[in-house]
GROMACS .gro file of C-alpha atoms in nm:
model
  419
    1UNK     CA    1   0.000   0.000   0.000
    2UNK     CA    2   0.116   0.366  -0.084
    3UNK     CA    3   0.018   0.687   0.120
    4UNK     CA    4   0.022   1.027   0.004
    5UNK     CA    5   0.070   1.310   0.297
    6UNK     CA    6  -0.016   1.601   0.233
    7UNK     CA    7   0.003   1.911   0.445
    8UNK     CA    8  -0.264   2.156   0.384
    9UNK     CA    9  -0.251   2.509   0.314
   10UNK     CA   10   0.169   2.435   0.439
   11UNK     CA   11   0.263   2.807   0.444
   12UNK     CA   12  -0.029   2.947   0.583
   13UNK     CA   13  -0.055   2.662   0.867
   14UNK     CA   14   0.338   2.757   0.971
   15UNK     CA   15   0.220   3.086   1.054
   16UNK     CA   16  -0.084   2.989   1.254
   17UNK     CA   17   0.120   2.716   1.489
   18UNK     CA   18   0.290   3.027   1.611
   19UNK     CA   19  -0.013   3.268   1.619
   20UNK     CA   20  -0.301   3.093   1.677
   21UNK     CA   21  -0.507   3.420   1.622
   22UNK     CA   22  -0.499   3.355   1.253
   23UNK     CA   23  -0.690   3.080   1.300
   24UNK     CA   24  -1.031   3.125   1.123
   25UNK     CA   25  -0.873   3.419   0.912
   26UNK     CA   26  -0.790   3.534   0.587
   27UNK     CA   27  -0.424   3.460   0.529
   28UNK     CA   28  -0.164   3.460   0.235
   29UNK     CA   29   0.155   3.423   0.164
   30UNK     CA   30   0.369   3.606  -0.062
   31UNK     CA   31   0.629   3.506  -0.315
   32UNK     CA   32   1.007   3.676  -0.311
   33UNK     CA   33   1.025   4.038  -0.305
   34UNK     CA   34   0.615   4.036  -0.180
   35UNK     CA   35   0.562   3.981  -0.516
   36UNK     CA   36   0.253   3.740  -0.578
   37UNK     CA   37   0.046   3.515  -0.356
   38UNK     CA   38   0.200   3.152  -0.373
   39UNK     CA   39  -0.007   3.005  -0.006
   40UNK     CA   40  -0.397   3.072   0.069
   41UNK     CA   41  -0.598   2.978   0.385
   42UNK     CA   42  -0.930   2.846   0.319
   43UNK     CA   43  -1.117   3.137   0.433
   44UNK     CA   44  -0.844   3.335   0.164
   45UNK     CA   45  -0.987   3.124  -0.127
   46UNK     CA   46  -1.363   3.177  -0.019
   47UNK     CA   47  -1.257   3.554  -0.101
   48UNK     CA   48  -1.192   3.423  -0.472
   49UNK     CA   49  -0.788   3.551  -0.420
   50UNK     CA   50  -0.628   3.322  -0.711
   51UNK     CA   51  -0.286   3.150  -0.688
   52UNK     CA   52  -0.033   3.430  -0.854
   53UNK     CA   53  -0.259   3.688  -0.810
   54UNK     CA   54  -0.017   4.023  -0.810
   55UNK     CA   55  -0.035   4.173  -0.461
   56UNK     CA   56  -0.058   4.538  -0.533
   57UNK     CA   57  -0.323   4.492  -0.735
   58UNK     CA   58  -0.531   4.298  -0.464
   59UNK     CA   59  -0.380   4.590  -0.208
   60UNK     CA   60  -0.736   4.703  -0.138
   61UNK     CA   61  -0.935   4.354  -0.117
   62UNK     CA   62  -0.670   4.269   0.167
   63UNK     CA   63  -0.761   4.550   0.371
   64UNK     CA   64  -1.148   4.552   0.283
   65UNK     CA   65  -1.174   4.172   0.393
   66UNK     CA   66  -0.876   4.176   0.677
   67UNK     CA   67  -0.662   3.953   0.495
   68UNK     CA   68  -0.362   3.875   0.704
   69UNK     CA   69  -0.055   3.904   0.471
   70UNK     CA   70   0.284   3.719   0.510
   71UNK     CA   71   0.610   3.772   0.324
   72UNK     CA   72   0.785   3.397   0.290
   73UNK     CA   73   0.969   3.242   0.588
   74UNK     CA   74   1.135   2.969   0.393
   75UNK     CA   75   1.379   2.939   0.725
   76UNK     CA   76   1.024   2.844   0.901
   77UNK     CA   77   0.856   2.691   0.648
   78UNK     CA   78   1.189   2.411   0.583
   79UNK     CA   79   1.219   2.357   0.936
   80UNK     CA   80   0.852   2.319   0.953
   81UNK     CA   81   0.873   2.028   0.652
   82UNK     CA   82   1.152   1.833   0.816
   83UNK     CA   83   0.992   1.841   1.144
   84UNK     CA   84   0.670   1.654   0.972
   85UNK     CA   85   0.870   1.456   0.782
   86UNK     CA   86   1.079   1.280   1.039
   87UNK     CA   87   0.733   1.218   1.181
   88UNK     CA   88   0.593   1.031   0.953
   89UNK     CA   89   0.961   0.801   0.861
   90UNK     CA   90   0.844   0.678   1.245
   91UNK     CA   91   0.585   0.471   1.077
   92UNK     CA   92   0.813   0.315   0.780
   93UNK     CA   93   1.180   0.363   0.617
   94UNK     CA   94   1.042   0.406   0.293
   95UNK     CA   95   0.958   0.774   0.238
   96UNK     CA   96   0.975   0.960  -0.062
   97UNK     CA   97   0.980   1.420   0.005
   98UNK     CA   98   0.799   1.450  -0.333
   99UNK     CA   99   0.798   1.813  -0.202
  100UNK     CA  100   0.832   2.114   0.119
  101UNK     CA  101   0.452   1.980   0.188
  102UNK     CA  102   0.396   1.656   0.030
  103UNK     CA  103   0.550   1.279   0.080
  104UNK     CA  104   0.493   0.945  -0.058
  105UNK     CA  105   0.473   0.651   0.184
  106UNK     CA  106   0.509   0.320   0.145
  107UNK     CA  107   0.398  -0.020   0.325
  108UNK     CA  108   0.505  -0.324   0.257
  109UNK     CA  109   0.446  -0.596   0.483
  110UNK     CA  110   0.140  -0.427   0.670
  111UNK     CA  111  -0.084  -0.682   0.554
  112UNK     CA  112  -0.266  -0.816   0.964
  113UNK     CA  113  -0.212  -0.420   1.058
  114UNK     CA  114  -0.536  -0.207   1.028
  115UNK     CA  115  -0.436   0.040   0.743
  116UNK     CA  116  -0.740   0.288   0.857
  117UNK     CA  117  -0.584   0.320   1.214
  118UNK     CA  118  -0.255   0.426   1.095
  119UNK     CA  119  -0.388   0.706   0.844
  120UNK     CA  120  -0.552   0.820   1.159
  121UNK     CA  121  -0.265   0.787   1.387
  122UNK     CA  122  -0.045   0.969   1.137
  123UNK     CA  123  -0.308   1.261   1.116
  124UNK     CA  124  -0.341   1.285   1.528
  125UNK     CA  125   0.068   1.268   1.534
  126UNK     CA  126   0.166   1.519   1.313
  127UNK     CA  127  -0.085   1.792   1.411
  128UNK     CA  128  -0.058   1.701   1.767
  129UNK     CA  129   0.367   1.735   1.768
  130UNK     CA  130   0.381   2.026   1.479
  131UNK     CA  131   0.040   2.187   1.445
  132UNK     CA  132   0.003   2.118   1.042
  133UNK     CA  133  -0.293   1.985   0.973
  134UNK     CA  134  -0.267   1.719   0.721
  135UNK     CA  135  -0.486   1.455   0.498
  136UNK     CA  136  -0.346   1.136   0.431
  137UNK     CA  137  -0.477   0.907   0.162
  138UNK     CA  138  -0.387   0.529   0.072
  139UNK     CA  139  -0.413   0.302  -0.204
  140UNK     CA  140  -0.267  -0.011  -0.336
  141UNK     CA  141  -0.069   0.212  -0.600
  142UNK     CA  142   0.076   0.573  -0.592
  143UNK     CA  143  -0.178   0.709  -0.844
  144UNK     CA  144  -0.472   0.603  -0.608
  145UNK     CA  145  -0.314   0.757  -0.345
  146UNK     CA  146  -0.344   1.106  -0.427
  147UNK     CA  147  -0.700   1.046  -0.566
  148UNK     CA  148  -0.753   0.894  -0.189
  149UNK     CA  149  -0.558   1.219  -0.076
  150UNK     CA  150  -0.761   1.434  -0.261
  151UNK     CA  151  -1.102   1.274  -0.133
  152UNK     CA  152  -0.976   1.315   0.200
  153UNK     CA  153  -0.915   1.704   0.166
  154UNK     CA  154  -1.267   1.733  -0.045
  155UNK     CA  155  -1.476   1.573   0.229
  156UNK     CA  156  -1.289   1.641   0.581
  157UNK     CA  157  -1.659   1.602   0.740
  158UNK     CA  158  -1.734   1.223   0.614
  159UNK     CA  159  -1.296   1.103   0.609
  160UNK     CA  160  -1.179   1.325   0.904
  161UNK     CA  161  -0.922   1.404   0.651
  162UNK     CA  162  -0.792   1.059   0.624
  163UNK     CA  163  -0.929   0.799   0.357
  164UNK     CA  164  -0.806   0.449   0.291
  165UNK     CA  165  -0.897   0.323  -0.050
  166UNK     CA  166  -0.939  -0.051  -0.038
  167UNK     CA  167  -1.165  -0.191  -0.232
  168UNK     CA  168  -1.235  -0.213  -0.584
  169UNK     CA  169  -1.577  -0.053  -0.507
  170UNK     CA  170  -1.427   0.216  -0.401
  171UNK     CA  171  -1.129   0.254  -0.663
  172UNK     CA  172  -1.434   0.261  -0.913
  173UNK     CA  173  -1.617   0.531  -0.724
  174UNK     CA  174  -1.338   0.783  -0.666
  175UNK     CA  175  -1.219   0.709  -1.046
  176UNK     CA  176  -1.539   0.778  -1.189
  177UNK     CA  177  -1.601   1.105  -0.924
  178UNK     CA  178  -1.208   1.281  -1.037
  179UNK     CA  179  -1.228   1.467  -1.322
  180UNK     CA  180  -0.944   1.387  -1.615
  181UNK     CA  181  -0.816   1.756  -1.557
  182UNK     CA  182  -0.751   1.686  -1.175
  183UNK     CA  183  -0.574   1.313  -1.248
  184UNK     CA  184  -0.217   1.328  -1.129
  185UNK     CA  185   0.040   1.332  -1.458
  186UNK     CA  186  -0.225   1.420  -1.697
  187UNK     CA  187  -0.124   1.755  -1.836
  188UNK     CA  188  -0.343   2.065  -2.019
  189UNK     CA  189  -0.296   1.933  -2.331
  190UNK     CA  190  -0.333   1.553  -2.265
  191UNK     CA  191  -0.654   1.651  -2.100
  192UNK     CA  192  -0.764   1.838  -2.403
  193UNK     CA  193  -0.729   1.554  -2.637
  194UNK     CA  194  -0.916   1.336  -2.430
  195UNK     CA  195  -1.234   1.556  -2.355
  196UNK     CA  196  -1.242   1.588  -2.734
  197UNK     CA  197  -1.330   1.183  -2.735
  198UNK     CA  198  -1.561   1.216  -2.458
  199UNK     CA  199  -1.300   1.108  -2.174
  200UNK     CA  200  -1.402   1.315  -1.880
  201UNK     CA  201  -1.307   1.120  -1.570
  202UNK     CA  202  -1.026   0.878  -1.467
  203UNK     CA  203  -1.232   0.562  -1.513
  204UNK     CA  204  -1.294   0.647  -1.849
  205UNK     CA  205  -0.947   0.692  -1.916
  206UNK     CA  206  -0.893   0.365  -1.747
  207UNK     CA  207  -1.136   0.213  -1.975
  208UNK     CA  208  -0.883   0.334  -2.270
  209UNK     CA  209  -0.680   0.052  -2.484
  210UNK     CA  210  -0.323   0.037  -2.365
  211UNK     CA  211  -0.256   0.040  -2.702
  212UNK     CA  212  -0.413   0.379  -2.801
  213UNK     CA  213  -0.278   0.505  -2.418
  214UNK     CA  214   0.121   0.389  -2.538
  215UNK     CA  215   0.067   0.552  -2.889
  216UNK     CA  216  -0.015   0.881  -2.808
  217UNK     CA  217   0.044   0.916  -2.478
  218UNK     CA  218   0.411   0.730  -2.438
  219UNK     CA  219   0.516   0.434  -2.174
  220UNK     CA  220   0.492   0.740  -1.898
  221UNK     CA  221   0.073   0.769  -1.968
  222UNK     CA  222   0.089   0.368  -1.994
  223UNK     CA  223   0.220   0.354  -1.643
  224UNK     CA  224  -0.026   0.590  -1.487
  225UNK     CA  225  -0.350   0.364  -1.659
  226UNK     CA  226  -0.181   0.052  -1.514
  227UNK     CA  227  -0.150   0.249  -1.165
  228UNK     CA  228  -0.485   0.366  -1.177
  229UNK     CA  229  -0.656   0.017  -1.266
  230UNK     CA  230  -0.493  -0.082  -0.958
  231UNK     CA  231  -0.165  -0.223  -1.060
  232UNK     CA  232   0.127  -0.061  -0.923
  233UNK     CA  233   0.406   0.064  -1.200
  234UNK     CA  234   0.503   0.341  -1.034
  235UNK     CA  235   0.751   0.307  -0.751
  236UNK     CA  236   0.907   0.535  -0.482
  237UNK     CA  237   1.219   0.758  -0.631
  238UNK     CA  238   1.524   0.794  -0.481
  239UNK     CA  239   1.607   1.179  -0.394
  240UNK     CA  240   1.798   1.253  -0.701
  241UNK     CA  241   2.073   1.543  -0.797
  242UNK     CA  242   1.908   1.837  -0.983
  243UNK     CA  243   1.976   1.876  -1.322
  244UNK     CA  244   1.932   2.203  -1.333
  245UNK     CA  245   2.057   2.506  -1.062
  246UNK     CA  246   1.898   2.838  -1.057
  247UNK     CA  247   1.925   3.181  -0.914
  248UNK     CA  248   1.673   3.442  -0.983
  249UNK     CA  249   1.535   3.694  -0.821
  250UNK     CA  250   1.339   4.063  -0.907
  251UNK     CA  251   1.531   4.317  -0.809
  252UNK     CA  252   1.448   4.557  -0.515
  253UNK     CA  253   1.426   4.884  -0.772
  254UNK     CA  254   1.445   4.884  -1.111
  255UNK     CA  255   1.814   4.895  -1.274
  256UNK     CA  256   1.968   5.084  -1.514
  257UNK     CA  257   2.366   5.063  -1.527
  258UNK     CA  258   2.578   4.778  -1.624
  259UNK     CA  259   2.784   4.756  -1.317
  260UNK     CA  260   2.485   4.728  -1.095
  261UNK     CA  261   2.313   4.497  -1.265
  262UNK     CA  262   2.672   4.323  -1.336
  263UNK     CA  263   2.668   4.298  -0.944
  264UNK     CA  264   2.367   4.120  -0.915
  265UNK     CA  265   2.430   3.861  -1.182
  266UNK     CA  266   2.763   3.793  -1.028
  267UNK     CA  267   2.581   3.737  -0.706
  268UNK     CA  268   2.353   3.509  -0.855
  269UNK     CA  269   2.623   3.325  -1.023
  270UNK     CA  270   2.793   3.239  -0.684
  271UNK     CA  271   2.466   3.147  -0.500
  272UNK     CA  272   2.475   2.851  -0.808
  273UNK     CA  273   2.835   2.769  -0.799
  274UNK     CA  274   2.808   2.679  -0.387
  275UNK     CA  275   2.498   2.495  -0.455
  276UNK     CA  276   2.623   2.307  -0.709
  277UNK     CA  277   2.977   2.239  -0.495
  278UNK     CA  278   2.736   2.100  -0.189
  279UNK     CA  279   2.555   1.883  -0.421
  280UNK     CA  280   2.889   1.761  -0.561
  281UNK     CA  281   2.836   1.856  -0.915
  282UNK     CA  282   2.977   2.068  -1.182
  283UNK     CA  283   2.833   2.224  -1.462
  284UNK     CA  284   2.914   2.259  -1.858
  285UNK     CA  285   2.719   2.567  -1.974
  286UNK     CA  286   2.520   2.824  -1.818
  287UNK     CA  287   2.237   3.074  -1.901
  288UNK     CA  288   2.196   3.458  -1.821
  289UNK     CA  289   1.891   3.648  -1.878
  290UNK     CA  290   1.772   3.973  -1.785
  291UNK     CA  291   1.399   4.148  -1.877
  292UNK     CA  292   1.241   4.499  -1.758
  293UNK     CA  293   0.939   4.565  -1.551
  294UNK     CA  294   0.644   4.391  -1.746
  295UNK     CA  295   0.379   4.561  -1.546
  296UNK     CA  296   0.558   4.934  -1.628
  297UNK     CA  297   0.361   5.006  -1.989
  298UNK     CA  298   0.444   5.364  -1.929
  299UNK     CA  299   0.871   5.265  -1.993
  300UNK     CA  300   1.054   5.077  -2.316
  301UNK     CA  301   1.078   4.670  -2.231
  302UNK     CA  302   1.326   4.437  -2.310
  303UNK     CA  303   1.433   4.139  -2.211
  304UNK     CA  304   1.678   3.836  -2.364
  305UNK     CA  305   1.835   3.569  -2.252
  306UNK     CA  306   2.224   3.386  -2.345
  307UNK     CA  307   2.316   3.033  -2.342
  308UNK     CA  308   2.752   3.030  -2.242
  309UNK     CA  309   2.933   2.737  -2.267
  310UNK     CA  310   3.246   2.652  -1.991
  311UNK     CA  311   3.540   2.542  -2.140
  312UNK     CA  312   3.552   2.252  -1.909
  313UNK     CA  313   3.306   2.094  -1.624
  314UNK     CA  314   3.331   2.410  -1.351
  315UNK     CA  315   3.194   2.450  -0.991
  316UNK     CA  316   3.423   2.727  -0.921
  317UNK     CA  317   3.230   3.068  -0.776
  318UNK     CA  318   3.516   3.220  -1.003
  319UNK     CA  319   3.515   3.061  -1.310
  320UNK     CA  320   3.097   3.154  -1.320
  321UNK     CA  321   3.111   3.484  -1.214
  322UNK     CA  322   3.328   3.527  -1.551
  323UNK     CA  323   3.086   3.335  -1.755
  324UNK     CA  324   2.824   3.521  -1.661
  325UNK     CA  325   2.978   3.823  -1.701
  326UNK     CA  326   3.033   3.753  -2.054
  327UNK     CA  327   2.713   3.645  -2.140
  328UNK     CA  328   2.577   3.985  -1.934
  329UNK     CA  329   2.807   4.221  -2.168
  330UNK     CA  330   2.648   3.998  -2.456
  331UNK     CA  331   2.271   4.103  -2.394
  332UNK     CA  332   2.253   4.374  -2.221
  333UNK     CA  333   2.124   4.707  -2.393
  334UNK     CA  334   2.155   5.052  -2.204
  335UNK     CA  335   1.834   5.284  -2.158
  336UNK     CA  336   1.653   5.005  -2.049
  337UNK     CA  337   1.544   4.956  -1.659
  338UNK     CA  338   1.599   4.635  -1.530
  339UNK     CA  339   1.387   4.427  -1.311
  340UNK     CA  340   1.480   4.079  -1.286
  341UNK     CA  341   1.762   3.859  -1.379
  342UNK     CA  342   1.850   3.533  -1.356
  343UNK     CA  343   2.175   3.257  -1.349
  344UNK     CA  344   2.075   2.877  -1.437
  345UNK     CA  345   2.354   2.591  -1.446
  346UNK     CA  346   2.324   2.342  -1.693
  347UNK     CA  347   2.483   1.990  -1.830
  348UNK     CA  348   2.560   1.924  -1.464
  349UNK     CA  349   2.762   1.653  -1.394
  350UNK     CA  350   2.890   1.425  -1.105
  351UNK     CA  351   3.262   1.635  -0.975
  352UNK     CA  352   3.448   1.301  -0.874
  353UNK     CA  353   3.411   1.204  -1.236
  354UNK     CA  354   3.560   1.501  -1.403
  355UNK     CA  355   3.720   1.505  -1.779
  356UNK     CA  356   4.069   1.632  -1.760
  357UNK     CA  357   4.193   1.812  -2.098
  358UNK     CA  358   4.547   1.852  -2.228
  359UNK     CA  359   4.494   2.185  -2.285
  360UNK     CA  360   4.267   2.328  -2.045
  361UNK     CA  361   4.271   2.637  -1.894
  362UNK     CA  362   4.114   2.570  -1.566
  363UNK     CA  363   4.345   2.644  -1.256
  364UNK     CA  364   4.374   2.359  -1.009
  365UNK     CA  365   4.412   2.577  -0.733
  366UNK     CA  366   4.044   2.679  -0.735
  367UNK     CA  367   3.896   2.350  -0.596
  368UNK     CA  368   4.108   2.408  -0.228
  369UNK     CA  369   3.990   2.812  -0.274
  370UNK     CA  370   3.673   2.733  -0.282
  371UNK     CA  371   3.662   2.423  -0.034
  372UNK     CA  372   3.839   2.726   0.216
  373UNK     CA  373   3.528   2.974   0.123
  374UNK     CA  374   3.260   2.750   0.205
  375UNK     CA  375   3.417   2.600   0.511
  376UNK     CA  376   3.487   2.989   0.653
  377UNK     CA  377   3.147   3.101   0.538
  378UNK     CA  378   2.966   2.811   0.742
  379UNK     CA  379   3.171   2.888   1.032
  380UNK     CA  380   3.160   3.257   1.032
  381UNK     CA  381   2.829   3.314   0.890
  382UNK     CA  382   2.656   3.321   0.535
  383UNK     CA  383   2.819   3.596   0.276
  384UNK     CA  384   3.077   3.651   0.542
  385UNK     CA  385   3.368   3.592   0.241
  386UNK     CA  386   3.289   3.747  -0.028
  387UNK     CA  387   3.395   3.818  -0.413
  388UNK     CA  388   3.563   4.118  -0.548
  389UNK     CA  389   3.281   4.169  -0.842
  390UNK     CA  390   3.006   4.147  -0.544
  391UNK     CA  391   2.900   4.470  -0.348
  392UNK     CA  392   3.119   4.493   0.002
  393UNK     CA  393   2.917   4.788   0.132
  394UNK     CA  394   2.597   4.704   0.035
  395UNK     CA  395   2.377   4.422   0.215
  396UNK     CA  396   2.107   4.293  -0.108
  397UNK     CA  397   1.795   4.151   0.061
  398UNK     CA  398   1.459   4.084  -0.092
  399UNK     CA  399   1.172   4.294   0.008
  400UNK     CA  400   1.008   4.106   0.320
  401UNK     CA  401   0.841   4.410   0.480
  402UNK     CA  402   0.533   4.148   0.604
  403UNK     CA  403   0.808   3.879   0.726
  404UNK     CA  404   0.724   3.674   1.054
  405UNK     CA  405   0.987   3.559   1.305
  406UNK     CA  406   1.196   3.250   1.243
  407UNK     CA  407   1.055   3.089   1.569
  408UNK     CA  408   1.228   2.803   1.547
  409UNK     CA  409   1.585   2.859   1.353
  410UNK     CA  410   1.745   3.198   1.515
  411UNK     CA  411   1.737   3.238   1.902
  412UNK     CA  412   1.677   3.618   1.882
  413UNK     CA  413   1.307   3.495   1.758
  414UNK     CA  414   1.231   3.208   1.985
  415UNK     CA  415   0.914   3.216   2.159
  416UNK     CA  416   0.915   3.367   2.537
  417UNK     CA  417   0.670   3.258   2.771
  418UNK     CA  418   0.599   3.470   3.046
  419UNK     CA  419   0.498   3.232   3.365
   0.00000   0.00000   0.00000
């Protein structure tokens, strides 16, 4: 059997365990820089405030309705996530994080235990020790379990927001009740296509040839039907090495000189060198790209974006801060002012098996630098060392003006309790 947990409404719940005030109000969270709403209490989606939705432009409904508005605590919010999910790998050693909120259980070998007791022991656990509420669902296959998850968050009154799916009457039901737009792995414009032959729920797509499912929808849509008839093809995955590292942010004004935004991009392009060093990789290539203000009609917008290729596998904060600094100089156009930019590794690869050329013009001495860099900045504090093209005066922080305390990570923000 395989359980999906699911934390609900994950970034708005953090802020409630430590202000239980919020509870029964309006409450979103904002993205980087206070940007766009990326978390939304219940009572925030009964006020029709969509996922994404810019927040100056819902300025006014906040205030009209009392919407409680948070800047992201990503300090809380990851300490949160691996408090809940050391919880739950109590109950078995096979867990996969499928993300900050979500994880995949599963149970093999639970065959005499009663499956129904432990969804609702894991529910009682986790809010009891944390204070998330979650919903667990479980099936016999991964697929069902998130259309058991889903039930269990659609109907808290009738699964007290854990449902165990397991019986073919049941599989039926739920499959014929979840719509093919809402089915787990089935994309906008697989959905499309099958609407247009009158598929409009997962048993219908069930009810699909596997022949017709492997033509046009590959081995990857074959493996989902077999999962959703009830025959597990999908399997728990491994945390695996990113294949792609990215820094972006929007800037905190708008930009209009070279060696500022320079600055930026070079700071970007270390933030991806030390995460790819502490995931052990290096990278081949790297992209740049920089773009104006889309919601300023009123001024000229541009924005484009450069692909650079390394001359050999790199994870040196060095070697990418000149990269990047190239491609920069390549696409950037003065006049313009400058909102966001970006730095994304690419063609990463594993750095204990590196391809050593005759003739290339990387300096061994960089590997030791920037082991001594990352060593010095976890003892001494983060940005402590920094790099000649960064700012040394300047301290570049996003805009958090609605930020709550990081309860549970820095001691100058843990809780007092006056007795």
């Amino acid at each position: 059997m395989f359980a999906l947990v699911d934390c609900n409404n994950f970034y708005a719940s953090c802020e409630r365990v430590f202000d239980p005030s919020l509870n029964g109000r309006p409450v979103v969270v904002l993205s980087n820089n206070d940007g766009c709403v990326i978390a939304r209490s219940n009572e925030a989606k009964a006020l029709n405030i969509p996922m994404g939705a810019p927040a100056f432009e819902y300025k006014n409904l906040f205030e009209r309705h009392k919407v409680e508005v948070f800047s992201s605590n990503y300090a809380l919010y990851g300490d949160m996530s691996s408090r809940v999910m050391n919880i739950l790998s109590e109950y078995t050693p096979e867990v996969e994080i499928y993300s900050i909120d979500e994880a995949f259980l599963k149970f093999v070998g639970f065959e005499l235990f009663n499956l129904q007791s432990i969804c609702d022991d894991m529910k009682y656990k986790v809010t009891k020790c944390t204070g998330i509420p979650i919903s667990v669902g479980m099936a016999p296959t991964k697929a069902l379990s998130k259309v058991a998850n889903r039930i269990a968050k659609k109907f808290p009154e009738r699964t007290n927001g854990a449902y165990l799916m397991d019986s073919e009457e049941k599989r039926i039901k739920a499959l014929k009740w979840l719509a093919i737009d809402d089915v787990w792995g089935i994309g906008r414009k697989h959905s499309q296509r099958l609407k247009a032959l009158n598929i409009h729920n997962a048993y219908q797509f069930t009810q699909l040839s596997d022949d017709w499912v492997r033509k046009h929808m590959s081995v990857v849509g074959l493996r989902l039907k077999k999962d959703l008839e009830g025959q597990p093809t999908l399997d728990l995955e491994s945390a695996a090495d990113k294949k792609m590292i990215s820094t972006t942010r929007s800037f905190q004004k708008m930009l209009s000189s070279l060696e500022d935004v320079q600055e930026r991009v070079s700071t970007y392009a270390i933030s991806c060198a030390e995460k790819l060093r502490k995931q052990g990789s290096h990278c081949q290539m790297l992209m740049v790209f920089l773009h104006t203000n889309g919601f300023r009609k009123d001024l000229p917008q541009y924005g484009r974006n450069i692909v650079v290729n390394t001359h050999y596998p790199t994870n040196s904060s060095i070697d990418l801060v000149k990269y990047a600094t190239a491609g920069l100089e390549a696409i950037f156009k003065p006049g313009y002012h400058y909102k966001k930019a970006g730095v994304i590794v690419m063609g990463l690869s594993p750095s204990d098996q590196k391809q050593f050329s005759l003739f290339s013009e990387e300096d061994p001495r960089h590997d030791q630098l920037m082991s001594t860099v990352d060593r010095l900045n976890r003892t001494l504090g983060k940005n402590k060392i920094k790099f000649g093209s960064q700012s040394l005066g300047r301290q570049w922080k996003m805009k958090q003006e609605r930020l709550s305390p990081k309860y549970t990570t820095d001691f100058k923000d843990i809780i007092v309790v006056n007795v």
